[in-house]
Structures are given as C-alpha cells and as structure tokens.
Amino acid sequence: MANSSPASNAFIATTPIALNHTNSGTVTFRWFVQKTEYNPAAATFRPLVNGEEAFGHVYEQISKARHSIDIICWGFQPSMMFKRDGQGVGIGELLRQKGEAGVKVRLLVWRDPAFVSELSENNMPGNDIATDVKQRLPDSAYEKFSMMSRDYQTDQQRKIDQEWYRRANLHNVSLNLPAGPRDVYIAAKGALYQKEAFKNIDFATRGFSAVNRAEIAWHTFWHGKDRDRDVMTRAQNSASMGLAEPTHHQKMVLVDYEDPENARGFVMGHNMLDQYWDTNDHSYVRKTPTTGRNGLSPWQDISAWVTGPVLRYLNENFCQAWDDATGQGLAEKRKGLHTRLKVRIDPGGDTRVMSQILRTQSQKGKRDIEKLYLQAVNNATQHVFIENQYFRWVPLAEKIKAVAVQQQKWGRDSGKHGMVYLFVITNSTDAAVSTGTLNTYRMLDALGQAKSMPGVGAILQESDRQSDLRKQFADVVSKQQDAGQEYLGALQMQGMANTPATTQAVAQAKQKVDQLKAQRAGIESQMKGPAHPVMNRDYPGLKVHVCTLVAPDSPPGKWEPVYVHAKLMTIDDTFTTIGSANINTRSMEADSELNICHEHGDVTKRLRQQLWNLHTGGRGAQDDPQEAFKNWELLINNNADFQKAGDQSPAASLVGFMRTSNKITRSD
C-alpha cells in the first residue's frame, strides 16, 4: 500500500509481512508503469524457454483453436516445423487446416518494401524476389557484405514457402500495397484463380509511411534518450532506424478471443522461422528441419504463455495493428468481449500473476518499454539479470550505475548489505554487434568493462587522449606567444633602464618562456608516445559480469557461439519482463515492440534459476547473488583458460564477453 501525506507531501509505503515467516521486508517503488495506455491486469503466466518448448506450445494451442487465430510476427516461414518429434505438420499447413475447419486466421507480418532485410535475414522466405536471388549469388557476395547471409531453407522448404505465399497473397487484405510488377501479377492471377486462395486465412503485411519514417528519424536524432551520442552517431541512428529501415518487431499470438472464457495468448521473443527453433541443449550439431535445430547456429530465446484479463490488451494491440493495415474494423467487432475474460489455470506450470503489457509504438507516440526498463532497474537492491540480443542502450547502464552509487551515498554498507550485482548475457559476434560496435563499447565502458572490446576501446581512448593533448598543445602555444611578447617587452624595458627591477622582470619572463617550452615538448612527446592500455574500472556498490554463450558440446578449438535472441530482464527475484524489445535505441524508440512484465517472486526466481543452471551447467545458479557472482567468475576464467589452450571443450556454455575487432560502426 502506498500514498502521499497531504500535510508533508511525503510518500508513505506499507509492506505486508507474514510474521510467522519473517520479521523484515523490502520496500520498493512501483514495478508497473503508471499513466500508460495499458493498465496492470490479472493473468496466468508461463515462461517458455527456447524453441522446442515455445513452438511446441504455440502449435498445441493453434491446433485446439475453435474460433480465431491472430498472429503478429516479424518473420513467418510456412514450411517451418514447430514440432520436430515426427508429429505434426508445418505451420503453414496447420493454418490451412484450421481455416478449412472454419477457424478464422489473421496473419500480419512486417514487410520491407526495399528488400534490404531479406538480403540479410529473410523474414518471409518464399514471398519475395530475394528468395530466388539469394540462391544465385556467388560466395564472394556474402564474403564482401557482412550483413548479407544465405537462406538456410532446403529446396523442398522453398517450394512449400513459395506455394503457400502464392495462395496467401490471393487473399492479401493489406491496404496500400505497393503496386510493383509482382503485385500486379498476383492481382491478375487472383482474379482468375481465386478458388485457390486459402479458406478463412486473411494475410496482411505492414510497413511505415514516409511521414512515419521522418518522424522516427527526427525523434531519434533530436529527442533520443541517449543524449551523449556524438553527432555522427545520432545522424546514423536516425538514418538507419527512421529513413532506411524501421521495422515492426512485435511478436504475439492470440487464440479464440471471440470465446473469452477460453482465450489464450503468447507474448513472444521467437520469430516463426527455422533459425529460432532449438532445444535447451544448444548442441553445435546441426540437424534437419524435422528432427532438430537446423538453423545456422544454436539459439537462445524466450517467450511467454498467458491467459486472463491481460489478453484484453493483447487484443487491443492486435486490432489496432490489423485495422491500420487492413481497414477491416476488427476492434469495433470485438468491443466488450474483454469483460468475459477469465484467468484459467492449465496443467504444466501456469501461475496467477498481476501483469502489464507495454509497447514501443512510435506512430502512436508510445515508448512505455523504455519507461519500464528505467523504472524497474531503479528498484534493484540485490541483482539485475539481463539476457538480450543487444546490449547497447547507454541510458540503462548509466541508470544501473547511478542506482548502485546512490545507495552507497545513502548509507548502504557493501560489507554488511552486499553489492548490487549485474549479470548480463548477450552476443559478441558480428551477427549481432557489427552494426553497433560504438554503442556496444559505450555501454560496456559505462559499466567499467572497456577491456571486453579492446580494439574499439584502444581507438576511442587514443582518439580522446590525442584530442585532449591537442587542446593542451593549442593552449600552450597560445601562452607561448603571450610569454614571448612579455619577454620582448621586458628586454626593451631593460634596454631603456637597466635596473634591478627590469633585470628581475627579464629573468621572470625568460623563466616563463623556458617553462612553456618544456611543457610544449612534454606534450609533443606524449602525442608521439604509445597509447594507454584499455583498462576496466570499478564503481562503488556495483559488480558486473557481461557474458556470451557457446554450445556446451563444442569440440576443442572450434567453440560454436550460441546466438542470444532473448529479451529478458529479472530483478531481485521479483520482477520479470519478456517480449520483443532489445536493449538498444531502435527497440526503445523506433520499431514497434511488445513486452509483458509481472512482479511474482516465485515465477521470477524459478525462471532465473532455470536459465542460470542451463548456462552454467548447474554451477552458478545460487540464490545469493554474491556467491553466484563468484561462481560465474570461476567458470568464466576456467573457460578462458580452456579456450586459450585450444585443446578442450567448454566447461559450460557461459564465457566472458570478448570482441577484439577494432571496427567502429554507428548505425545501431
């Protein structure tokens, strides 16, 4: 309970305590974001760790659908097998079957009209010209352009994908589709072969108007939360996130909303593409599309299954996006259904929670995920755990650091009360970092971890050092000119009257000239001298581990990175947020994103323990953050020794973040 005292204007908070268990408690500020579009609501919540569990559960719920299936995703591959145990069919075929059975299917996917995205990760394989073009490009093209990557689907999958999209596009209900040659062809063919269109499947794509792009570019440049970016970085962020390629990055599934008592939904980190399917084993062994992980690398990802009144806001998000893309007026048709939503407990790990849906939706002026992250870390007293594809939004690092430092100023005793511990798992490979090395370094440096990117750090630190020395040099040169004039004046005065006073003035002026000459020589020597080593630094009250993952069964000398795509943060075994938002300016301020959060301690603690056990091989999942921090450090050092020797497999997945490249990029 919390309120403000009218007399003193003081904030009063009351924490209930079960005295039969404890006589102490921790008072924090609110976890949920206030004065936003979506209120906290009751729900059941179940985290779904990695593709086998997440896609398996989505498949089961879609299979059970009786009324409607609503999907928003960044990427959709019709041939993808959600279940890889010999059971089931591809997701495109499953949706076809449900449509034939009378279930209404609505599929909304982001489309890049310039096909830039498709040349890297093809988000709709089979729906665009890039699918064919990429098969014909020589290896040299992929070697020359690091952002380009081959599609990994088999020939059979490509045939399935192309045929599925051909039929889906016969009933493409998008407004304002670009009228390119392919679109004209599809429209003409649709008129002749409409009977081949899928039954009850409405397919739509969405993008950004020129006005949307300009607004994002303007906001990112002038009003971005990261105020310390240099002008070049702000300009490149603005161009890439606004003008060039803003994306609709939300991922959600809503099943049977027209039957509210039985409605269920998913807030997802996973995209519906083969690459995102993996097991908890994260084996380096690549398998077939029907038997296991067939993507280019092992994949760490997290989604969430929810039921109850919180689905009201998933539906509002879907209807707004769908109506904007199609003009169908779905929101009006579903008005009032939320009053019948019920919390339902299914066997398998559902827990009743209070939860909140939050968005980044720049076209609507919504940037509530940004508010959530900054508000939540402000409540941290023990530890923050972040698992995210990117780690390059400096305002978050500065906030975490400020929280730890401020608690020290308020009297927190590190020896008695412990430190604030930050545990981070992210990526260091080109696939994730290559477009944003500068901001990644700035993030690490803000947390005292500059040695994790020594190549970039050396260039930036030397640039700063030389810039400072040039300023000192210019200042000395200016002072030398003044001192020279002063010395000449003293000599002239001595020539006119050779007195003890004029002699002393000449001596003093000469001494000043000599001192400045020596000072200038010293600065010139420093400018020519070696660069200073890149060093880490500590901040009061804060301990930091920034890590990456490798396949635990990697062979000696060939450790395979696990690509971390998760978007998770937990705090003090109390708060959790999961969704589509990355820790970068793009997700916080530009792209459309969707997250869910809750404040249920048991659910948060179980998930944190599950992930730490998975990543450390059971060695570093302790509830005491100080003990866990020490065990992570032992494992990081152990794996560093193994990696250096080159003759052993990893002790576990967890390795320290290290990127030696000196390439500086600013677009993200």
Short mmCIF file of C-alpha atoms in Angstrom, two decimals, residues 171-591:
data_model
loop_
_atom_site.label_atom_id
_atom_site.label_comp_id
_atom_site.label_asym_id
_atom_site.label_seq_id
_atom_site.Cartn_x
_atom_site.Cartn_y
_atom_site.Cartn_z
CA HIS A 171 -6.34 -13.03 -50.36
CA ASN A 172 -3.92 -10.35 -49.21
CA VAL A 173 -6.11 -7.83 -47.39
CA SER A 174 -3.45 -5.17 -46.86
CA LEU A 175 -4.27 -1.56 -47.60
CA ASN A 176 -1.97 0.48 -49.83
CA LEU A 177 0.14 -2.40 -51.12
CA PRO A 178 2.98 -1.16 -53.33
CA ALA A 179 1.89 -1.80 -56.90
CA GLY A 180 5.06 -3.39 -58.19
CA PRO A 181 5.12 -5.80 -61.17
CA ARG A 182 4.83 -8.79 -58.86
CA ASP A 183 1.79 -7.31 -57.10
CA VAL A 184 0.05 -6.61 -60.41
CA TYR A 185 0.77 -10.19 -61.47
CA ILE A 186 -0.64 -11.59 -58.23
CA ALA A 187 -3.77 -9.45 -58.50
CA ALA A 188 -4.38 -10.57 -62.08
CA LYS A 189 -3.78 -14.20 -61.22
CA GLY A 190 -6.00 -13.89 -58.17
CA ALA A 191 -8.89 -12.79 -60.35
CA LEU A 192 -8.51 -15.93 -62.44
CA TYR A 193 -7.66 -18.42 -59.71
CA GLN A 194 -9.46 -17.08 -56.64
CA LYS A 195 -10.62 -20.60 -55.83
CA GLU A 196 -7.00 -21.44 -54.97
CA ALA A 197 -6.93 -18.87 -52.19
CA PHE A 198 -6.84 -20.29 -48.68
CA LYS A 199 -10.18 -20.55 -46.97
CA ASN A 200 -10.58 -18.29 -43.90
CA ILE A 201 -6.98 -17.05 -43.97
CA ASP A 202 -6.54 -13.28 -44.18
CA PHE A 203 -2.93 -12.35 -44.88
CA ALA A 204 -1.64 -8.80 -44.50
CA THR A 205 1.67 -7.01 -44.34
CA ARG A 206 2.60 -3.68 -42.81
CA GLY A 207 5.37 -1.14 -43.01
CA PHE A 208 5.97 2.56 -42.38
CA SER A 209 4.79 5.56 -44.35
CA ALA A 210 7.16 8.32 -45.39
CA VAL A 211 5.70 10.50 -42.63
CA ASN A 212 6.27 7.74 -40.05
CA ARG A 213 9.87 7.38 -41.15
CA ALA A 214 10.52 11.11 -40.99
CA GLU A 215 9.00 11.36 -37.51
CA ILE A 216 11.14 8.47 -36.23
CA ALA A 217 14.27 9.97 -37.78
CA TRP A 218 13.51 13.37 -36.23
CA HIS A 219 12.82 11.93 -32.76
CA THR A 220 15.85 9.64 -32.83
CA PHE A 221 18.19 12.48 -33.74
CA TRP A 222 16.85 15.30 -31.58
CA HIS A 223 14.99 13.67 -28.71
CA GLY A 224 16.59 10.25 -28.17
CA LYS A 225 17.10 9.27 -24.53
CA ASP A 226 20.82 8.66 -25.18
CA ARG A 227 21.90 12.30 -25.03
CA ASP A 228 25.64 11.57 -25.06
CA ARG A 229 25.82 10.18 -28.61
CA ASP A 230 28.05 12.23 -30.87
CA VAL A 231 26.52 13.96 -33.87
CA MET A 232 27.73 11.31 -36.33
CA THR A 233 26.17 8.53 -34.25
CA ARG A 234 22.88 10.39 -33.89
CA ALA A 235 22.81 11.00 -37.63
CA GLN A 236 23.48 7.36 -38.50
CA ASN A 237 20.97 6.13 -35.89
CA SER A 238 18.40 8.49 -37.33
CA ALA A 239 19.05 7.36 -40.90
CA SER A 240 19.03 3.61 -40.22
CA MET A 241 16.16 3.49 -37.72
CA GLY A 242 13.93 6.06 -39.37
CA LEU A 243 14.66 6.75 -43.01
CA ALA A 244 16.16 3.44 -44.12
CA GLU A 245 14.65 0.52 -42.25
CA PRO A 246 12.27 0.90 -39.32
CA THR A 247 10.65 -2.45 -38.55
CA HIS A 248 7.52 -3.84 -36.95
CA HIS A 249 9.21 -6.15 -34.48
CA GLN A 250 6.28 -7.28 -32.32
CA LYS A 251 5.54 -10.98 -31.93
CA MET A 252 2.28 -12.25 -30.46
CA VAL A 253 -0.35 -14.94 -30.90
CA LEU A 254 -3.96 -14.71 -29.70
CA VAL A 255 -6.24 -17.75 -29.88
CA ASP A 256 -10.06 -17.83 -29.60
CA TYR A 257 -10.54 -14.27 -28.37
CA GLU A 258 -14.16 -14.48 -29.59
CA ASP A 259 -14.65 -17.13 -26.88
CA PRO A 260 -13.23 -15.07 -23.99
CA GLU A 261 -13.62 -17.72 -21.30
CA ASN A 262 -11.26 -19.94 -23.29
CA ALA A 263 -9.00 -17.31 -24.85
CA ARG A 264 -5.22 -17.67 -24.55
CA GLY A 265 -2.21 -15.88 -25.90
CA PHE A 266 1.53 -15.60 -26.30
CA VAL A 267 3.94 -12.69 -25.95
CA MET A 268 6.94 -13.85 -27.91
CA GLY A 269 10.60 -13.29 -28.43
CA HIS A 270 10.70 -16.03 -31.07
CA ASN A 271 10.10 -15.38 -34.76
CA MET A 272 8.32 -18.04 -36.79
CA LEU A 273 11.43 -19.01 -38.75
CA ASP A 274 13.56 -22.17 -38.65
CA GLN A 275 16.55 -20.36 -37.16
CA TYR A 276 14.63 -19.75 -33.93
CA TRP A 277 13.97 -23.42 -33.16
CA ASP A 278 16.43 -25.02 -30.75
CA THR A 279 16.46 -27.19 -27.65
CA ASN A 280 17.90 -26.36 -24.25
CA ASP A 281 20.95 -28.45 -25.15
CA HIS A 282 22.16 -25.84 -27.66
CA SER A 283 24.23 -28.50 -29.39
CA TYR A 284 26.72 -27.47 -32.05
CA VAL A 285 25.43 -30.39 -34.16
CA ARG A 286 23.10 -29.16 -36.89
CA LYS A 287 20.16 -31.40 -37.82
CA THR A 288 17.35 -31.48 -40.38
CA PRO A 289 14.23 -29.26 -40.37
CA THR A 290 12.13 -32.14 -39.00
CA THR A 291 14.49 -33.61 -36.41
CA GLY A 292 16.09 -30.69 -34.56
CA ARG A 293 17.96 -27.43 -34.81
CA ASN A 294 18.63 -26.72 -38.49
CA GLY A 295 19.43 -23.01 -38.25
CA LEU A 296 22.92 -21.69 -38.79
CA SER A 297 23.74 -21.58 -35.07
CA PRO A 298 22.39 -22.69 -31.68
CA TRP A 299 19.73 -20.26 -30.46
CA GLN A 300 18.73 -18.95 -27.01
CA ASP A 301 15.27 -17.38 -26.84
CA ILE A 302 12.30 -16.89 -24.51
CA SER A 303 8.55 -16.37 -24.95
CA ALA A 304 5.58 -16.37 -22.57
CA TRP A 305 2.14 -18.02 -22.48
CA VAL A 306 -0.65 -16.01 -20.84
CA THR A 307 -4.38 -16.17 -20.16
CA GLY A 308 -6.89 -13.99 -18.36
CA PRO A 309 -7.89 -10.30 -18.41
CA VAL A 310 -4.45 -9.22 -19.65
CA LEU A 311 -5.49 -10.62 -23.04
CA ARG A 312 -7.65 -7.52 -23.41
CA TYR A 313 -4.51 -5.54 -24.16
CA LEU A 314 -3.01 -8.14 -26.47
CA ASN A 315 -6.25 -7.94 -28.42
CA GLU A 316 -6.21 -4.12 -28.44
CA ASN A 317 -2.67 -4.19 -29.80
CA PHE A 318 -3.62 -6.73 -32.45
CA CYS A 319 -6.81 -4.95 -33.51
CA GLN A 320 -5.08 -1.59 -33.78
CA ALA A 321 -2.31 -3.07 -35.93
CA TRP A 322 -4.73 -5.13 -38.03
CA ASP A 323 -7.15 -2.29 -38.64
CA ASP A 324 -4.32 0.09 -39.54
CA ALA A 325 -3.04 -2.47 -42.06
CA THR A 326 -6.40 -3.62 -43.48
CA GLY A 327 -9.13 -1.14 -42.57
CA GLN A 328 -11.43 -4.00 -41.52
CA GLY A 329 -12.66 -2.52 -38.22
CA LEU A 330 -11.91 -5.57 -36.09
CA ALA A 331 -11.63 -3.52 -32.88
CA GLU A 332 -15.26 -2.42 -33.16
CA LYS A 333 -16.43 -6.00 -33.74
CA ARG A 334 -14.68 -7.20 -30.58
CA LYS A 335 -15.74 -4.35 -28.32
CA GLY A 336 -16.92 -5.55 -24.92
CA LEU A 337 -15.54 -9.09 -25.10
CA HIS A 338 -12.86 -8.27 -22.52
CA THR A 339 -15.47 -8.25 -19.74
CA ARG A 340 -15.77 -12.03 -20.09
CA LEU A 341 -12.05 -12.85 -19.94
CA LYS A 342 -11.20 -15.29 -17.15
CA VAL A 343 -7.97 -16.40 -15.53
CA ARG A 344 -7.58 -20.09 -16.34
CA ILE A 345 -5.03 -22.49 -14.94
CA ASP A 346 -3.80 -25.16 -17.35
CA PRO A 347 -1.61 -28.02 -16.13
CA GLY A 348 2.09 -27.59 -16.77
CA GLY A 349 3.31 -24.53 -14.91
CA ASP A 350 0.77 -21.70 -15.10
CA THR A 351 0.83 -19.23 -12.19
CA ARG A 352 -1.60 -16.45 -11.31
CA VAL A 353 0.14 -13.07 -11.53
CA MET A 354 -0.57 -9.39 -11.94
CA SER A 355 0.93 -8.37 -15.26
CA GLN A 356 1.21 -5.45 -17.64
CA ILE A 357 1.51 -5.22 -21.42
CA LEU A 358 3.79 -2.44 -22.69
CA ARG A 359 4.69 -1.23 -26.16
CA THR A 360 7.01 0.78 -28.25
CA GLN A 361 4.74 2.12 -31.00
CA SER A 362 6.33 5.22 -32.41
CA GLN A 363 3.44 6.01 -34.78
CA LYS A 364 1.17 6.30 -31.72
CA GLY A 365 3.72 8.11 -29.57
CA LYS A 366 4.13 5.12 -27.22
CA ARG A 367 7.54 4.37 -25.71
CA ASP A 368 6.50 2.64 -22.50
CA ILE A 369 9.07 -0.18 -22.65
CA GLU A 370 11.74 2.49 -22.31
CA LYS A 371 9.97 3.77 -19.18
CA LEU A 372 9.64 0.22 -17.83
CA TYR A 373 13.35 -0.60 -18.05
CA LEU A 374 14.50 2.63 -16.43
CA GLN A 375 11.85 2.43 -13.69
CA ALA A 376 12.48 -1.24 -12.91
CA VAL A 377 16.27 -1.03 -12.50
CA ASN A 378 15.73 1.92 -10.18
CA ASN A 379 14.15 -0.60 -7.76
CA ALA A 380 17.11 -3.00 -7.77
CA THR A 381 18.73 -3.69 -4.40
CA GLN A 382 20.35 -7.10 -4.93
CA HIS A 383 20.82 -8.09 -8.56
CA VAL A 384 19.78 -7.41 -12.13
CA PHE A 385 19.84 -10.21 -14.72
CA ILE A 386 19.66 -9.27 -18.40
CA GLU A 387 19.58 -11.70 -21.31
CA ASN A 388 19.28 -9.80 -24.58
CA GLN A 389 20.28 -9.92 -28.22
CA TYR A 390 21.86 -6.47 -28.00
CA PHE A 391 23.41 -4.59 -25.10
CA ARG A 392 23.90 -1.05 -26.32
CA TRP A 393 21.43 1.39 -24.80
CA VAL A 394 23.67 3.56 -22.62
CA PRO A 395 20.91 5.25 -20.55
CA LEU A 396 20.18 1.86 -18.96
CA ALA A 397 23.82 1.35 -17.98
CA GLU A 398 24.00 4.84 -16.54
CA LYS A 399 20.81 4.24 -14.55
CA ILE A 400 22.07 0.95 -13.08
CA LYS A 401 25.36 2.57 -12.15
CA ALA A 402 23.60 5.57 -10.62
CA VAL A 403 21.35 3.32 -8.52
CA ALA A 404 24.32 1.49 -7.02
CA VAL A 405 26.28 4.68 -6.38
CA GLN A 406 23.28 6.46 -4.86
CA GLN A 407 22.61 3.60 -2.46
CA GLN A 408 26.19 3.91 -1.24
CA LYS A 409 25.68 7.63 -0.66
CA TRP A 410 22.51 6.88 1.30
CA GLY A 411 24.48 4.70 3.71
CA ARG A 412 24.47 1.25 2.17
CA ASP A 413 27.43 -0.71 3.54
CA SER A 414 28.78 -3.12 0.91
CA GLY A 415 30.32 -5.28 3.62
CA LYS A 416 27.07 -5.55 5.55
CA HIS A 417 24.42 -5.25 2.85
CA GLY A 418 26.34 -6.54 -0.15
CA MET A 419 26.72 -5.00 -3.60
CA VAL A 420 24.28 -4.62 -6.48
CA TYR A 421 25.22 -7.38 -8.94
CA LEU A 422 24.62 -7.10 -12.68
CA PHE A 423 24.62 -10.35 -14.68
CA VAL A 424 24.40 -9.90 -18.47
CA ILE A 425 24.24 -12.49 -21.26
CA THR A 426 24.36 -11.13 -24.80
CA ASN A 427 26.28 -11.55 -28.08
CA SER A 428 29.76 -10.54 -29.21
CA THR A 429 29.73 -11.93 -32.77
CA ASP A 430 29.42 -9.94 -36.00
CA ALA A 431 25.88 -11.24 -36.50
CA ALA A 432 24.73 -9.14 -33.55
CA VAL A 433 27.34 -6.45 -32.94
CA SER A 434 28.66 -5.48 -36.37
CA THR A 435 26.19 -2.61 -36.93
CA GLY A 436 26.58 -1.08 -33.48
CA THR A 437 30.10 -1.52 -32.18
CA LEU A 438 30.40 2.05 -30.90
CA ASN A 439 27.27 1.96 -28.74
CA THR A 440 28.11 -1.55 -27.52
CA TYR A 441 31.52 -0.29 -26.40
CA ARG A 442 29.96 2.79 -24.79
CA MET A 443 27.58 0.51 -22.87
CA LEU A 444 30.40 -1.70 -21.62
CA ASP A 445 32.63 1.25 -20.81
CA ALA A 446 29.83 2.92 -18.84
CA LEU A 447 29.80 -0.19 -16.64
CA GLY A 448 33.58 -0.31 -16.30
CA GLN A 449 34.05 -3.18 -18.78
CA ALA A 450 36.08 -1.50 -21.55
CA LYS A 451 38.57 -4.39 -21.75
CA SER A 452 35.83 -6.56 -23.25
CA MET A 453 36.23 -4.58 -26.51
CA PRO A 454 39.95 -3.72 -26.52
CA GLY A 455 40.16 -2.96 -30.25
CA VAL A 456 37.43 -0.34 -30.29
CA GLY A 457 38.46 0.85 -26.83
CA ALA A 458 42.05 1.47 -27.91
CA ILE A 459 40.97 3.58 -30.89
CA LEU A 460 38.43 5.62 -28.96
CA GLN A 461 40.62 6.13 -25.91
CA GLU A 462 43.58 7.14 -28.08
CA SER A 463 41.35 9.49 -30.05
CA ASP A 464 40.17 11.09 -26.81
CA ARG A 465 43.74 11.26 -25.50
CA GLN A 466 45.04 12.90 -28.66
CA SER A 467 42.12 15.32 -28.70
CA ASP A 468 42.86 16.33 -25.12
CA LEU A 469 46.57 16.69 -25.89
CA ARG A 470 45.81 18.83 -28.94
CA LYS A 471 43.76 21.14 -26.75
CA GLN A 472 46.61 21.30 -24.23
CA PHE A 473 49.09 21.92 -27.06
CA ALA A 474 47.00 24.75 -28.51
CA ASP A 475 46.70 26.29 -25.06
CA VAL A 476 50.47 26.13 -24.51
CA VAL A 477 51.20 27.59 -27.97
CA SER A 478 48.87 30.50 -27.20
CA LYS A 479 50.56 31.04 -23.85
CA GLN A 480 53.98 30.84 -25.54
CA GLN A 481 53.01 33.65 -27.88
CA ASP A 482 51.92 35.79 -24.96
CA ALA A 483 55.05 34.90 -22.97
CA GLY A 484 57.26 35.72 -25.95
CA GLN A 485 55.70 39.16 -26.23
CA GLU A 486 56.10 39.63 -22.50
CA TYR A 487 59.79 38.65 -22.72
CA LEU A 488 60.44 41.06 -25.60
CA GLY A 489 58.77 43.83 -23.65
CA ALA A 490 60.92 43.10 -20.60
CA LEU A 491 64.07 43.22 -22.74
CA GLN A 492 63.00 46.57 -24.19
CA MET A 493 62.39 47.97 -20.72
CA GLN A 494 65.81 46.72 -19.57
CA GLY A 495 67.43 48.38 -22.61
CA MET A 496 65.93 51.70 -21.63
CA ALA A 497 66.70 51.37 -17.91
CA ASN A 498 68.97 48.61 -16.69
CA THR A 499 67.83 48.44 -13.08
CA PRO A 500 67.43 45.54 -10.63
CA ALA A 501 63.69 45.67 -11.25
CA THR A 502 63.97 45.38 -15.04
CA THR A 503 66.62 42.69 -14.68
CA GLN A 504 64.29 40.68 -12.44
CA ALA A 505 61.42 41.16 -14.92
CA VAL A 506 63.58 39.82 -17.76
CA ALA A 507 64.58 36.81 -15.66
CA GLN A 508 60.99 36.04 -14.74
CA ALA A 509 59.81 36.40 -18.33
CA LYS A 510 62.64 34.16 -19.53
CA GLN A 511 61.78 31.55 -16.93
CA LYS A 512 58.16 31.55 -18.09
CA VAL A 513 59.26 31.12 -21.74
CA ASP A 514 61.51 28.20 -20.77
CA GLN A 515 58.76 26.55 -18.70
CA LEU A 516 56.27 26.76 -21.54
CA LYS A 517 58.86 25.43 -23.98
CA ALA A 518 59.45 22.43 -21.73
CA GLN A 519 55.71 21.99 -21.29
CA ARG A 520 55.22 22.05 -25.07
CA ALA A 521 57.99 19.49 -25.57
CA GLY A 522 56.37 17.27 -22.97
CA ILE A 523 53.00 17.42 -24.71
CA GLU A 524 54.62 16.71 -28.10
CA SER A 525 56.37 13.72 -26.56
CA GLN A 526 53.08 12.42 -25.17
CA MET A 527 51.40 12.87 -28.55
CA LYS A 528 54.09 10.71 -30.18
CA GLY A 529 54.12 8.23 -27.31
CA PRO A 530 52.35 4.86 -27.12
CA ALA A 531 48.62 4.61 -26.49
CA HIS A 532 47.49 3.86 -22.98
CA PRO A 533 46.23 0.32 -22.33
CA VAL A 534 42.47 -0.18 -22.21
CA MET A 535 41.52 -0.75 -18.58
CA ASN A 536 38.41 -1.70 -16.65
CA ARG A 537 37.30 0.31 -13.68
CA ASP A 538 35.11 -0.27 -10.63
CA TYR A 539 32.13 1.72 -9.46
CA PRO A 540 31.07 1.92 -5.80
CA GLY A 541 28.47 -0.67 -4.88
CA LEU A 542 28.34 -2.38 -8.30
CA LYS A 543 29.75 -5.67 -9.60
CA VAL A 544 29.34 -6.61 -13.27
CA HIS A 545 29.62 -9.76 -15.40
CA VAL A 546 28.97 -9.40 -19.14
CA CYS A 547 28.96 -12.80 -20.86
CA THR A 548 28.13 -14.69 -24.02
CA LEU A 549 27.25 -18.34 -24.64
CA VAL A 550 28.79 -21.21 -26.58
CA ALA A 551 27.49 -24.67 -27.43
CA PRO A 552 28.50 -26.78 -24.41
CA ASP A 553 29.40 -29.75 -26.61
CA SER A 554 31.63 -27.69 -28.92
CA PRO A 555 34.75 -29.60 -30.00
CA PRO A 556 38.16 -28.39 -28.79
CA GLY A 557 39.40 -25.39 -30.73
CA LYS A 558 36.07 -24.86 -32.51
CA TRP A 559 33.72 -23.41 -29.94
CA GLU A 560 30.38 -22.60 -31.55
CA PRO A 561 28.69 -19.37 -30.34
CA VAL A 562 25.08 -19.62 -29.21
CA TYR A 563 23.11 -16.73 -30.65
CA VAL A 564 21.24 -14.99 -27.84
CA HIS A 565 17.93 -13.65 -29.16
CA ALA A 566 16.15 -13.47 -25.78
CA LYS A 567 14.73 -10.19 -24.48
CA LEU A 568 14.57 -10.79 -20.73
CA MET A 569 15.27 -8.86 -17.55
CA THR A 570 14.71 -10.03 -13.98
CA ILE A 571 15.38 -8.02 -10.83
CA ASP A 572 15.88 -9.24 -7.25
CA ASP A 573 13.98 -12.49 -7.93
CA THR A 574 10.81 -10.37 -8.02
CA PHE A 575 10.31 -8.62 -11.35
CA THR A 576 10.36 -10.09 -14.88
CA THR A 577 9.88 -8.63 -18.33
CA ILE A 578 9.84 -10.70 -21.53
CA GLY A 579 8.98 -9.75 -25.08
CA SER A 580 10.35 -8.46 -28.37
CA ALA A 581 12.28 -5.37 -27.25
CA ASN A 582 16.06 -5.31 -27.44
CA ILE A 583 18.33 -3.13 -25.34
CA ASN A 584 19.10 -0.55 -27.99
CA THR A 585 17.72 2.77 -29.19
CA ARG A 586 15.90 1.09 -32.07
CA SER A 587 13.68 -1.02 -29.78
CA MET A 588 13.15 1.65 -27.15
CA GLU A 589 12.26 4.48 -29.52
CA ALA A 590 11.76 3.47 -33.17
CA ASP A 591 10.49 -0.04 -34.01
#
